[in-house]
Short mmCIF file of C-alpha atoms in Angstrom, two decimals:
data_model
loop_
_atom_site.label_atom_id
_atom_site.label_comp_id
_atom_site.label_asym_id
_atom_site.label_seq_id
_atom_site.Cartn_x
_atom_site.Cartn_y
_atom_site.Cartn_z
CA MET A 1 0.23 -0.02 0.02
CA ALA A 2 2.73 2.50 1.09
CA THR A 3 5.43 2.78 -1.70
CA SER A 4 8.94 3.70 -0.49
CA ASP A 5 8.78 7.60 -1.63
CA ASN A 6 5.35 8.08 0.26
CA LEU A 7 6.51 9.41 3.64
CA ILE A 8 3.09 10.26 4.71
CA GLN A 9 -0.28 9.35 3.20
CA VAL A 10 -3.34 11.00 4.51
CA GLN A 11 -6.60 9.36 3.49
CA ARG A 12 -10.16 10.86 4.03
CA LEU A 13 -8.98 12.66 7.03
CA LYS A 14 -11.94 14.42 9.07
CA LYS A 15 -11.83 16.44 12.10
CA HIS A 16 -15.20 17.48 13.59
CA TYR A 17 -16.31 19.36 16.42
CA GLY A 18 -19.72 19.79 18.36
CA GLN A 19 -21.16 16.37 17.02
CA GLY A 20 -20.07 17.15 13.32
CA SER A 21 -21.66 20.67 13.35
CA VAL A 22 -18.28 22.13 12.64
CA LYS A 23 -16.11 20.49 10.12
CA ALA A 24 -12.45 21.74 10.49
CA LEU A 25 -11.47 18.82 8.21
CA ASP A 26 -13.94 17.58 5.84
CA GLY A 27 -12.13 14.46 4.17
CA ILE A 28 -8.46 15.40 3.24
CA THR A 29 -6.59 12.79 1.04
CA VAL A 30 -3.17 13.34 0.03
CA ASP A 31 0.36 11.92 -0.37
CA ILE A 32 3.50 13.66 0.78
CA ARG A 33 6.51 12.28 -0.77
CA ARG A 34 10.23 12.08 0.46
CA GLY A 35 11.77 15.43 -0.57
CA ASP A 36 8.21 17.36 -1.04
CA VAL A 37 8.23 20.88 -0.08
CA MET A 38 4.43 21.29 0.32
CA VAL A 39 2.90 24.55 1.06
CA VAL A 40 -0.56 24.62 2.42
CA ILE A 41 -2.46 27.94 1.67
CA GLY A 42 -5.71 29.43 2.28
CA PRO A 43 -8.09 31.62 3.94
CA SER A 44 -8.03 31.86 7.89
CA GLY A 45 -10.29 29.13 9.35
CA SER A 46 -9.74 27.02 6.58
CA GLY A 47 -8.49 24.23 8.34
CA LYS A 48 -4.92 24.33 7.35
CA SER A 49 -3.37 24.38 10.77
CA THR A 50 -5.67 21.59 11.96
CA PHE A 51 -4.50 19.58 8.97
CA LEU A 52 -0.79 20.16 9.79
CA ARG A 53 -1.36 19.62 13.57
CA SER A 54 -3.37 16.30 12.82
CA LEU A 55 -0.15 14.81 10.86
CA ASN A 56 1.69 14.37 14.42
CA LEU A 57 -1.60 13.99 16.14
CA LEU A 58 -1.50 17.02 18.22
CA GLU A 59 -5.30 17.05 16.88
CA GLU A 60 -6.73 13.95 16.97
CA PRO A 61 -8.65 13.26 13.96
CA THR A 62 -12.60 12.21 14.07
CA SER A 63 -11.93 9.76 11.26
CA GLY A 64 -9.57 8.89 8.49
CA ALA A 65 -6.07 7.56 8.32
CA ILE A 66 -2.48 8.99 8.35
CA PHE A 67 0.12 6.40 7.23
CA PHE A 68 3.64 7.46 8.22
CA ASN A 69 6.10 5.00 6.56
CA GLY A 70 3.09 2.85 5.78
CA ILE A 71 1.96 2.47 9.32
CA ASP A 72 -1.40 4.03 10.11
CA ILE A 73 -0.62 6.41 13.47
CA THR A 74 -4.37 7.11 14.09
CA LYS A 75 -4.82 3.56 15.33
CA HIS A 76 -3.78 2.43 18.80
CA SER A 77 -1.95 -0.64 17.35
CA TYR A 78 -0.45 -2.16 14.16
CA VAL A 79 0.74 -5.32 12.60
CA ASN A 80 4.45 -5.37 12.24
CA SER A 81 6.47 -7.34 9.73
CA ALA A 82 6.60 -10.41 11.71
CA GLY A 83 2.71 -10.60 11.73
CA LYS A 84 2.65 -9.47 15.42
CA THR A 85 0.16 -7.03 16.79
CA VAL A 86 2.07 -4.17 18.66
CA THR A 87 1.07 -1.24 20.45
CA LEU A 88 1.79 2.10 18.57
CA ASP A 89 3.94 4.32 20.35
CA ILE A 90 2.90 7.81 18.92
CA ASP A 91 5.87 9.50 20.71
CA HIS A 92 8.13 7.55 18.60
CA TYR A 93 6.67 8.70 15.58
CA ARG A 94 6.59 12.43 16.74
CA GLN A 95 10.36 12.35 17.05
CA ARG A 96 10.51 11.91 13.42
CA MET A 97 8.30 14.74 12.67
CA GLY A 98 9.82 18.26 13.75
CA MET A 99 7.20 20.96 14.29
CA VAL A 100 7.70 24.41 14.45
CA PHE A 101 4.89 26.89 15.94
CA GLN A 102 3.61 30.16 15.19
CA HIS A 103 4.46 31.26 18.83
CA PHE A 104 7.88 29.54 18.75
CA ASN A 105 7.04 27.78 22.11
CA LEU A 106 10.73 27.61 23.45
CA PHE A 107 10.84 26.49 26.76
CA PRO A 108 11.45 29.88 28.92
CA HIS A 109 13.16 28.45 31.89
CA MET A 110 16.00 26.69 29.82
CA THR A 111 18.97 28.32 27.69
CA VAL A 112 18.93 27.92 24.13
CA LEU A 113 21.35 25.22 24.77
CA GLN A 114 19.04 23.23 26.95
CA ASN A 115 16.12 23.80 24.93
CA MET A 116 18.05 22.06 21.99
CA THR A 117 19.31 19.06 24.07
CA LEU A 118 16.38 18.30 26.19
CA ALA A 119 14.66 15.79 23.72
CA PRO A 120 17.86 14.08 22.15
CA ARG A 121 19.14 13.38 25.81
CA LYS A 122 15.93 12.42 27.58
CA VAL A 123 14.27 10.80 24.82
CA ARG A 124 17.12 9.66 22.62
CA HIS A 125 19.57 9.04 25.44
CA PHE A 126 22.35 10.61 23.59
CA PRO A 127 25.64 11.42 25.54
CA LYS A 128 25.72 14.98 26.55
CA ARG A 129 29.20 15.54 24.76
CA ALA A 130 28.21 14.44 21.44
CA ILE A 131 24.69 16.15 21.33
CA GLU A 132 26.33 19.48 22.46
CA GLN A 133 28.80 19.26 19.72
CA LYS A 134 25.79 18.68 17.33
CA VAL A 135 23.82 21.50 18.75
CA ARG A 136 26.57 24.14 18.51
CA ALA A 137 27.17 22.96 14.85
CA LEU A 138 23.38 23.39 14.13
CA LEU A 139 23.42 26.91 15.77
CA GLU A 140 26.18 28.08 13.82
CA ARG A 141 24.39 27.15 10.66
CA VAL A 142 21.73 29.46 11.74
CA GLY A 143 24.13 32.28 12.87
CA LEU A 144 23.33 31.83 16.69
CA GLN A 145 26.52 30.25 17.66
CA ASN A 146 27.14 32.99 20.32
CA LYS A 147 23.58 32.81 21.66
CA ALA A 148 24.09 28.99 23.19
CA ASN A 149 23.82 30.26 26.69
CA ALA A 150 21.04 32.85 26.38
CA TYR A 151 17.55 32.36 27.54
CA PRO A 152 14.62 32.77 25.05
CA ILE A 153 13.66 36.25 26.73
CA GLN A 154 16.86 37.45 25.48
CA LEU A 155 16.38 36.76 21.85
CA SER A 156 14.56 38.70 19.15
CA GLY A 157 11.59 37.02 17.30
CA GLY A 158 13.38 35.92 14.42
CA GLN A 159 16.02 34.47 16.73
CA LYS A 160 13.71 32.48 18.74
CA GLN A 161 12.14 30.78 15.57
CA ARG A 162 15.68 30.17 14.24
CA VAL A 163 16.35 28.32 17.55
CA ALA A 164 12.85 26.31 17.49
CA ILE A 165 13.79 25.43 13.85
CA VAL A 166 17.08 24.08 15.08
CA ARG A 167 15.32 22.41 18.16
CA ALA A 168 13.27 20.36 15.96
CA LEU A 169 16.38 19.47 13.58
CA CYS A 170 18.26 18.07 16.74
CA MET A 171 15.99 15.00 16.52
CA ASP A 172 16.76 14.32 12.93
CA PRO A 173 13.27 14.33 11.76
CA GLU A 174 12.22 12.81 8.29
CA VAL A 175 9.80 15.52 7.98
CA MET A 176 9.51 19.26 9.04
CA LEU A 177 6.13 20.62 9.84
CA PHE A 178 5.85 24.61 9.87
CA ASP A 179 2.67 25.97 11.33
CA GLU A 180 2.64 29.56 10.23
CA PRO A 181 6.30 30.22 11.32
CA THR A 182 6.48 33.64 10.58
CA SER A 183 2.97 35.12 11.31
CA ALA A 184 4.12 36.50 14.71
CA LEU A 185 7.18 38.14 13.78
CA ASP A 186 7.93 41.67 12.89
CA PRO A 187 8.32 42.22 9.06
CA GLU A 188 12.02 42.89 9.21
CA MET A 189 12.49 39.28 10.79
CA VAL A 190 10.44 37.33 8.37
CA GLY A 191 13.46 37.17 5.88
CA GLU A 192 16.09 35.48 8.38
CA VAL A 193 13.50 32.69 9.07
CA LEU A 194 12.39 31.90 5.65
CA ASP A 195 15.99 31.82 4.60
CA VAL A 196 16.81 29.17 6.98
CA MET A 197 13.69 27.29 5.61
CA LYS A 198 15.05 27.86 2.06
CA GLU A 199 18.25 26.32 2.94
CA LEU A 200 16.58 23.37 4.61
CA ALA A 201 14.53 22.69 1.38
CA ARG A 202 17.57 22.98 -0.78
CA GLU A 203 19.08 20.16 1.18
CA GLY A 204 16.27 18.05 0.50
CA MET A 205 14.38 17.93 3.89
CA THR A 206 10.62 16.89 3.25
CA MET A 207 8.58 19.95 4.49
CA VAL A 208 4.83 20.69 4.88
CA VAL A 209 4.35 24.46 5.66
CA VAL A 210 1.48 26.39 6.51
CA THR A 211 2.02 30.07 5.51
CA HIS A 212 0.54 33.24 4.13
CA GLU A 213 3.93 34.05 2.46
CA MET A 214 3.12 33.60 -1.22
CA GLY A 215 6.43 34.72 -2.19
CA PHE A 216 8.09 31.96 -0.31
CA ALA A 217 5.16 29.20 -1.57
CA ARG A 218 6.18 30.36 -5.06
CA GLU A 219 9.85 30.18 -5.07
CA VAL A 220 10.55 27.19 -2.64
CA GLY A 221 7.32 25.04 -2.67
CA ASN A 222 7.08 22.03 -5.29
CA ARG A 223 3.41 21.48 -4.56
CA ILE A 224 1.13 23.91 -3.31
CA LEU A 225 -2.31 22.99 -1.60
CA PHE A 226 -5.29 25.37 -1.38
CA MET A 227 -7.80 24.45 1.36
CA ALA A 228 -10.98 26.30 2.29
CA ASP A 229 -13.71 25.28 4.47
CA GLY A 230 -11.89 21.99 5.56
CA LYS A 231 -11.67 20.84 2.03
CA LEU A 232 -8.60 20.35 -0.23
CA LEU A 233 -9.95 22.33 -3.19
CA GLU A 234 -6.91 22.63 -5.59
CA GLU A 235 -3.56 21.14 -5.66
CA GLY A 236 -0.73 21.87 -8.13
CA SER A 237 2.79 23.21 -8.86
CA PRO A 238 3.63 26.72 -7.83
CA SER A 239 3.20 27.85 -11.53
CA ALA A 240 -0.23 26.00 -12.01
CA ILE A 241 -1.61 27.37 -8.78
CA PHE A 242 -0.42 30.93 -9.31
CA GLU A 243 -0.47 31.34 -13.05
CA HIS A 244 -3.57 29.25 -13.68
CA PRO A 245 -5.76 29.05 -10.65
CA GLN A 246 -8.94 26.68 -11.66
CA HIS A 247 -11.39 26.79 -8.58
CA PRO A 248 -13.23 30.09 -8.22
CA ARG A 249 -12.34 30.20 -4.40
CA LEU A 250 -8.73 30.05 -5.34
CA ARG A 251 -8.96 32.80 -7.83
CA ASP A 252 -10.98 35.00 -5.25
CA PHE A 253 -8.34 34.15 -2.57
CA LEU A 254 -5.21 35.01 -4.71
CA SER A 255 -6.92 38.11 -5.93
CA LYS A 256 -6.98 39.18 -2.28
CA VAL A 257 -3.35 38.23 -1.26
CA LEU A 258 -1.34 38.92 -4.06
CA MET B 1 -8.70 47.46 85.42
CA GLU B 2 -6.49 50.34 86.58
CA HIS B 3 -3.78 50.26 84.10
CA PHE B 4 -4.45 48.42 80.92
CA ILE B 5 -0.71 47.55 79.90
CA GLN B 6 1.98 47.92 82.53
CA VAL B 7 5.54 48.06 81.62
CA SER B 8 6.23 46.42 85.10
CA ASN B 9 4.16 43.71 84.17
CA PHE B 10 6.57 42.78 81.22
CA GLU B 11 9.30 42.14 84.04
CA LYS B 12 6.89 39.51 85.20
CA ILE B 13 7.36 37.70 81.78
CA ILE B 14 11.22 37.54 81.89
CA PRO B 15 11.08 34.20 84.01
CA TYR B 16 9.10 32.66 81.43
CA ALA B 17 11.23 33.91 78.52
CA LYS B 18 12.47 30.12 78.03
CA LEU B 19 8.91 29.36 77.49
CA PHE B 20 8.46 31.84 74.54
CA GLY B 21 11.75 30.69 73.09
CA GLU B 22 10.74 27.17 73.05
CA GLY B 23 7.25 27.90 71.85
CA PHE B 24 8.88 29.95 68.76
CA VAL B 25 11.05 26.99 67.85
CA VAL B 26 7.92 24.66 68.08
CA THR B 27 5.76 27.34 66.02
CA VAL B 28 8.57 27.34 63.47
CA LEU B 29 9.06 23.32 63.34
CA LEU B 30 5.31 22.74 63.42
CA SER B 31 4.70 25.16 60.36
CA LEU B 32 7.73 23.78 58.47
CA LEU B 33 6.96 20.24 58.78
CA ALA B 34 3.26 20.84 57.94
CA VAL B 35 4.02 22.68 54.83
CA MET B 36 6.29 19.93 53.72
CA ILE B 37 3.72 17.04 54.39
CA GLY B 38 1.20 19.35 52.91
CA PHE B 39 3.17 20.01 49.73
CA ALA B 40 3.91 16.14 49.38
CA LEU B 41 0.31 15.59 50.02
CA ALA B 42 -0.71 18.20 47.53
CA LEU B 43 1.60 16.66 44.74
CA VAL B 44 -0.23 13.40 45.22
CA LEU B 45 -3.73 15.07 45.27
CA ALA B 46 -2.90 17.18 42.07
CA THR B 47 -1.51 14.28 40.38
CA LEU B 48 -4.67 12.15 41.06
CA ARG B 49 -6.94 15.12 39.96
CA MET B 50 -5.09 15.57 36.69
CA SER B 51 -4.56 11.93 36.08
CA HIS B 52 -6.04 10.03 32.96
CA CYS B 53 -7.80 7.20 34.71
CA TYR B 54 -10.99 6.44 32.78
CA PRO B 55 -12.07 2.77 33.78
CA PHE B 56 -15.15 2.92 31.89
CA LEU B 57 -13.39 4.26 28.65
CA TRP B 58 -10.91 1.51 29.07
CA LEU B 59 -13.65 -1.06 29.39
CA ALA B 60 -15.17 0.39 26.06
CA ARG B 61 -11.92 0.00 24.25
CA THR B 62 -10.93 -3.36 25.66
CA PHE B 63 -14.31 -5.03 25.29
CA PRO B 64 -15.73 -2.79 22.26
CA ARG B 65 -18.24 -5.52 21.65
CA PHE B 66 -19.85 -5.45 25.05
CA PHE B 67 -19.08 -1.78 26.26
CA GLY B 68 -18.31 -0.08 23.10
CA PHE B 69 -21.59 2.00 23.30
CA LEU B 70 -19.91 3.94 26.39
CA GLU B 71 -17.88 5.64 23.49
CA TYR B 72 -19.74 5.38 20.22
CA THR B 73 -23.45 5.83 19.52
CA SER B 74 -25.61 3.43 17.63
CA LYS B 75 -24.96 5.18 14.60
CA GLY B 76 -21.17 4.78 14.97
CA THR B 77 -20.21 8.32 15.97
CA LYS B 78 -18.25 9.30 18.88
CA ARG B 79 -20.17 10.47 21.85
CA GLU B 80 -19.54 13.94 22.83
CA SER B 81 -22.37 14.58 25.60
CA GLY B 82 -24.90 12.56 27.59
CA PHE B 83 -25.03 10.29 30.39
CA TRP B 84 -22.74 7.49 28.74
CA TYR B 85 -20.38 9.88 27.78
CA ARG B 86 -19.84 11.43 31.27
CA LEU B 87 -19.72 7.95 32.68
CA GLY B 88 -16.95 7.14 30.10
CA ARG B 89 -15.05 10.45 31.44
CA PHE B 90 -15.44 9.55 35.04
CA ASN B 91 -12.25 9.51 36.87
CA PRO B 92 -12.30 7.67 40.12
CA LEU B 93 -8.83 8.85 41.43
CA ALA B 94 -9.68 12.51 40.48
CA PHE B 95 -13.18 12.19 42.23
CA ILE B 96 -11.62 10.89 45.63
CA ALA B 97 -8.89 13.78 45.55
CA ALA B 98 -11.38 16.22 44.79
CA THR B 99 -13.90 14.97 47.58
CA TYR B 100 -10.96 15.28 50.06
CA VAL B 101 -10.12 18.75 48.94
CA GLU B 102 -13.58 20.15 49.10
CA ILE B 103 -14.47 18.41 52.66
CA VAL B 104 -11.12 20.18 54.28
CA ARG B 105 -11.70 23.41 52.63
CA SER B 106 -15.09 23.62 53.71
CA THR B 107 -14.46 22.69 57.54
CA PRO B 108 -12.55 24.61 60.24
CA VAL B 109 -9.20 23.95 61.02
CA ILE B 110 -10.08 23.36 64.73
CA VAL B 111 -12.38 20.79 63.86
CA GLN B 112 -9.85 18.88 61.63
CA ILE B 113 -7.18 19.05 64.50
CA PHE B 114 -9.49 17.82 66.97
CA ILE B 115 -10.53 14.94 64.64
CA ILE B 116 -6.84 13.97 64.15
CA TYR B 117 -5.92 14.19 67.64
CA HIS B 118 -9.03 12.94 69.77
CA GLY B 119 -10.18 10.77 66.83
CA VAL B 120 -7.57 8.97 64.89
CA PHE B 121 -4.71 9.38 67.50
CA SER B 122 -6.88 7.81 70.29
CA LEU B 123 -6.85 4.79 68.44
CA ILE B 124 -3.10 4.92 67.44
CA LYS B 125 -1.00 4.99 70.64
CA LEU B 126 1.91 7.30 70.45
CA PRO B 127 5.16 7.17 72.63
CA THR B 128 4.84 10.16 75.16
CA GLY B 129 8.46 11.07 74.68
CA THR B 130 9.87 14.49 74.15
CA LEU B 131 12.00 15.99 71.37
CA PHE B 132 14.99 18.39 72.14
CA GLY B 133 13.73 17.95 75.82
CA PHE B 134 10.66 20.38 75.21
CA ILE B 135 8.63 19.16 72.46
CA LYS B 136 5.66 16.75 73.62
CA PHE B 137 5.88 14.24 70.88
CA HIS B 138 2.41 12.73 71.14
CA ARG B 139 0.94 16.24 70.88
CA PHE B 140 3.40 17.54 68.30
CA LEU B 141 2.98 14.87 65.77
CA PRO B 142 -0.98 14.85 65.68
CA GLY B 143 -0.60 18.79 65.18
CA VAL B 144 1.86 18.54 62.51
CA ILE B 145 -0.10 15.90 60.68
CA ALA B 146 -3.44 17.57 61.09
CA LEU B 147 -2.14 20.90 59.70
CA GLY B 148 -0.36 19.01 56.94
CA MET B 149 -3.54 17.36 55.95
CA ASN B 150 -4.90 20.96 55.82
CA SER B 151 -2.59 22.66 53.82
CA GLY B 152 -2.32 19.80 51.46
CA ALA B 153 -5.72 20.44 50.39
CA TYR B 154 -4.97 24.24 49.77
CA LEU B 155 -1.77 23.51 48.12
CA CYS B 156 -3.23 21.03 45.96
CA GLU B 157 -5.45 23.64 44.24
CA ILE B 158 -2.56 26.01 44.24
CA ILE B 159 -0.46 23.41 42.14
CA ARG B 160 -3.20 22.51 39.92
CA SER B 161 -3.76 26.04 38.97
CA GLY B 162 -0.06 26.78 38.53
CA ILE B 163 -0.07 23.75 36.08
CA GLN B 164 -2.92 24.88 34.22
CA SER B 165 -1.49 28.39 34.08
CA VAL B 166 1.32 26.95 31.82
CA ASP B 167 0.71 27.87 28.28
CA ARG B 168 -0.49 24.84 26.16
CA GLY B 169 1.98 25.49 23.52
CA GLN B 170 4.56 24.34 26.02
CA THR B 171 3.12 21.05 26.13
CA GLU B 172 2.53 20.70 22.41
CA ALA B 173 6.17 21.70 21.48
CA ALA B 174 7.48 19.12 24.13
CA ARG B 175 5.15 16.24 22.77
CA SER B 176 6.10 17.06 19.31
CA LEU B 177 9.67 16.66 20.20
CA GLY B 178 8.71 13.09 21.09
CA LEU B 179 8.71 13.74 25.06
CA ASN B 180 5.95 11.25 26.71
CA ARG B 181 3.39 12.64 28.95
CA SER B 182 5.57 12.30 32.19
CA GLN B 183 8.74 13.67 30.82
CA THR B 184 6.70 16.95 29.40
CA PHE B 185 5.67 17.18 32.90
CA ARG B 186 8.62 16.80 34.65
CA TYR B 187 11.11 18.91 32.55
CA VAL B 188 8.71 21.33 30.80
CA VAL B 189 5.46 22.06 32.67
CA PHE B 190 6.28 21.56 36.38
CA PRO B 191 9.36 23.73 36.51
CA GLN B 192 7.43 26.63 35.20
CA ALA B 193 4.46 25.91 37.31
CA LEU B 194 6.57 25.94 40.27
CA LYS B 195 7.78 29.31 39.56
CA ASN B 196 4.22 30.64 38.98
CA ILE B 197 3.08 29.23 42.14
CA LEU B 198 6.07 30.07 44.46
CA PRO B 199 4.33 33.32 46.18
CA ALA B 200 1.13 31.22 46.85
CA ILE B 201 3.03 28.57 48.57
CA ALA B 202 4.84 31.45 50.53
CA ASN B 203 1.70 32.61 51.37
CA GLU B 204 0.11 29.21 52.67
CA PHE B 205 3.42 28.57 54.66
CA VAL B 206 2.79 32.12 56.60
CA ALA B 207 -0.94 31.10 56.60
CA ILE B 208 -0.03 27.90 58.34
CA ILE B 209 2.48 29.71 60.75
CA LYS B 210 -0.76 31.85 61.90
CA GLU B 211 -3.13 28.79 61.78
CA SER B 212 -0.55 26.70 63.93
CA ALA B 213 -1.53 28.69 66.97
CA VAL B 214 -4.96 26.53 67.19
CA THR B 215 -2.77 23.63 68.09
CA TYR B 216 -2.65 24.97 71.67
CA THR B 217 -5.83 23.54 72.07
CA ILE B 218 -4.54 19.89 71.82
CA GLY B 219 -1.60 20.85 74.24
CA VAL B 220 1.19 21.68 71.70
CA GLN B 221 3.58 24.12 73.38
CA ASP B 222 3.92 26.74 70.74
CA ILE B 223 3.98 30.38 71.20
CA MET B 224 0.38 30.76 72.09
CA SER B 225 0.71 28.06 74.77
CA ALA B 226 3.17 30.28 76.36
CA VAL B 227 0.75 33.17 76.69
CA ASN B 228 -1.43 30.89 78.37
CA ALA B 229 1.16 29.52 80.80
CA VAL B 230 1.91 33.30 81.84
CA ARG B 231 -1.71 34.13 82.09
CA GLY B 232 -2.36 31.40 84.40
CA ALA B 233 0.85 31.88 86.54
CA ALA B 234 1.10 35.67 86.63
CA PHE B 235 -2.28 36.69 85.97
CA ILE B 236 -1.46 39.13 83.19
CA VAL B 237 -3.02 38.87 79.54
CA MET B 238 -2.10 41.63 77.52
CA GLU B 239 1.50 41.77 77.89
CA PRO B 240 2.36 38.27 77.15
CA LEU B 241 -0.28 38.62 74.17
CA LEU B 242 1.94 41.73 72.65
CA VAL B 243 5.04 39.53 72.99
CA ALA B 244 3.10 36.71 71.00
CA THR B 245 2.17 39.33 68.49
CA GLY B 246 5.71 40.39 68.18
CA LEU B 247 7.13 36.95 67.74
CA TYR B 248 4.59 36.13 65.22
CA PHE B 249 4.96 39.15 63.03
CA CYS B 250 8.82 38.63 63.38
CA LEU B 251 8.19 35.10 61.72
CA CYS B 252 5.64 36.05 58.95
CA PHE B 253 6.74 39.21 57.92
CA PRO B 254 10.25 38.25 56.81
CA ALA B 255 9.06 35.09 55.48
CA SER B 256 6.75 36.81 53.01
CA LYS B 257 9.07 39.42 52.08
CA GLY B 258 11.94 36.75 51.59
CA VAL B 259 10.04 34.75 49.23
CA ALA B 260 8.96 37.85 47.46
CA TYR B 261 12.73 38.80 46.95
CA LEU B 262 13.21 35.01 45.69
CA GLU B 263 10.38 35.30 43.52
CA LYS B 264 11.92 38.47 41.67
CA ARG B 265 14.98 36.93 41.28
CA MET B 266 13.45 33.64 39.56
CA ARG B 267 11.55 36.01 37.27
CA ARG B 268 14.36 36.00 34.92
CA GLY B 269 13.46 34.41 31.43
CA ASP B 270 9.76 34.20 32.23
CA GLN B 271 8.16 35.08 28.88
CA ARG B 272 7.68 33.04 25.83
#
């Protein structure tokens, strides 16, 4: 069922609130391939964030399936290659999906270094020495090597978000999920965060990005999803979506944001 | 009464100074131990109240053929309201903890102290020894336990509100990194909650110092019992009471100020 280049397969994913009166997600089906940079756009309230947060089960879907490397992570158990039924450990799958939030969600009581080493040390049990080396290399890549011992409150918004990105990268994720990563930033700081994301994309990281940055979507994305009212209305390459939009809702949306 | 307060009467207290000194030590020890017991108890109670123990939901998921109706309606959709839904969400551990907290918070301390001393410890015989030569163990221990059980209920609510005041995004960030529920609590939520509730814990400590005065009614020889001893022996009231006032103030005022300072220092790096 799952082919090797399909990292995540989402099937008929639904998320309802209030006994089905609100349909945040109304049957989303999409395959995310390895190396994809998938950008999800759409008006606010369209279910983009809910879709993204469902991928690592921060939102529990009402129905549907999410296959990660061929295993349905919405179920409580699965049958392994030896034919045995195994309880599904969602924490194991969350480690492989890095997530970046709109409001950064750095841990305020820890330094940048501690923020980044917490999960590798406590979850992966990496030795302190090795992980700190890796963390410093990552910090250097995003130009924050001298901020290792700073507390989040001492950083600007753009710096916080770059730390949040490398914090997720510390776990060597197979896919990075970005939930409006630049929406809470001052305009002059958007560029520095997008640059880090562009570099990640160039290196071949699989990414799912919910954003309002149409320039980023067009330049970096290889697939654009347009969502409205919890439905996936149109999907295509950046040129198809931005130059030749088909769905009237998409045309309407683009005329407002471009 | 000719002279309400007389300076010469203070001289009559001097022979009893040792009594006040011992009372001071007893009050401090009593309050410290009570808050420590209370904090440990409160951690347990808060854990119970916030636990995810749903026996009926477990039944529904383990034996869906027989108990599936607890989670799903006959149409196959998940229940979101109604009696069966509430039964599924029933958490017996949280219920027990909540019952304890509400009973303790809705009854006077002196009643609780009397129940522990005259009730519980009439069944359990304690050795009648003394600690440091002046603390009567068989009266001191029931006092500590009663006050500890009392402050446990209040501290439980303080801890719970502190935990709930930590931003949801913190939990989400930790879980998305792969930390499990208990690691998330231990490394991310609890340290932040503790910082939030530190002033409230200090207030509780100060409140316990003051409430501990009630324990003289079961014969704990604290500051208040020294007042009574002087009153009985020297027939003066206001003067020993003023001494007690001074002692209590010297305890409570620096305690609350000290923690306010500590709190200010810990504020560092407090925002997201």
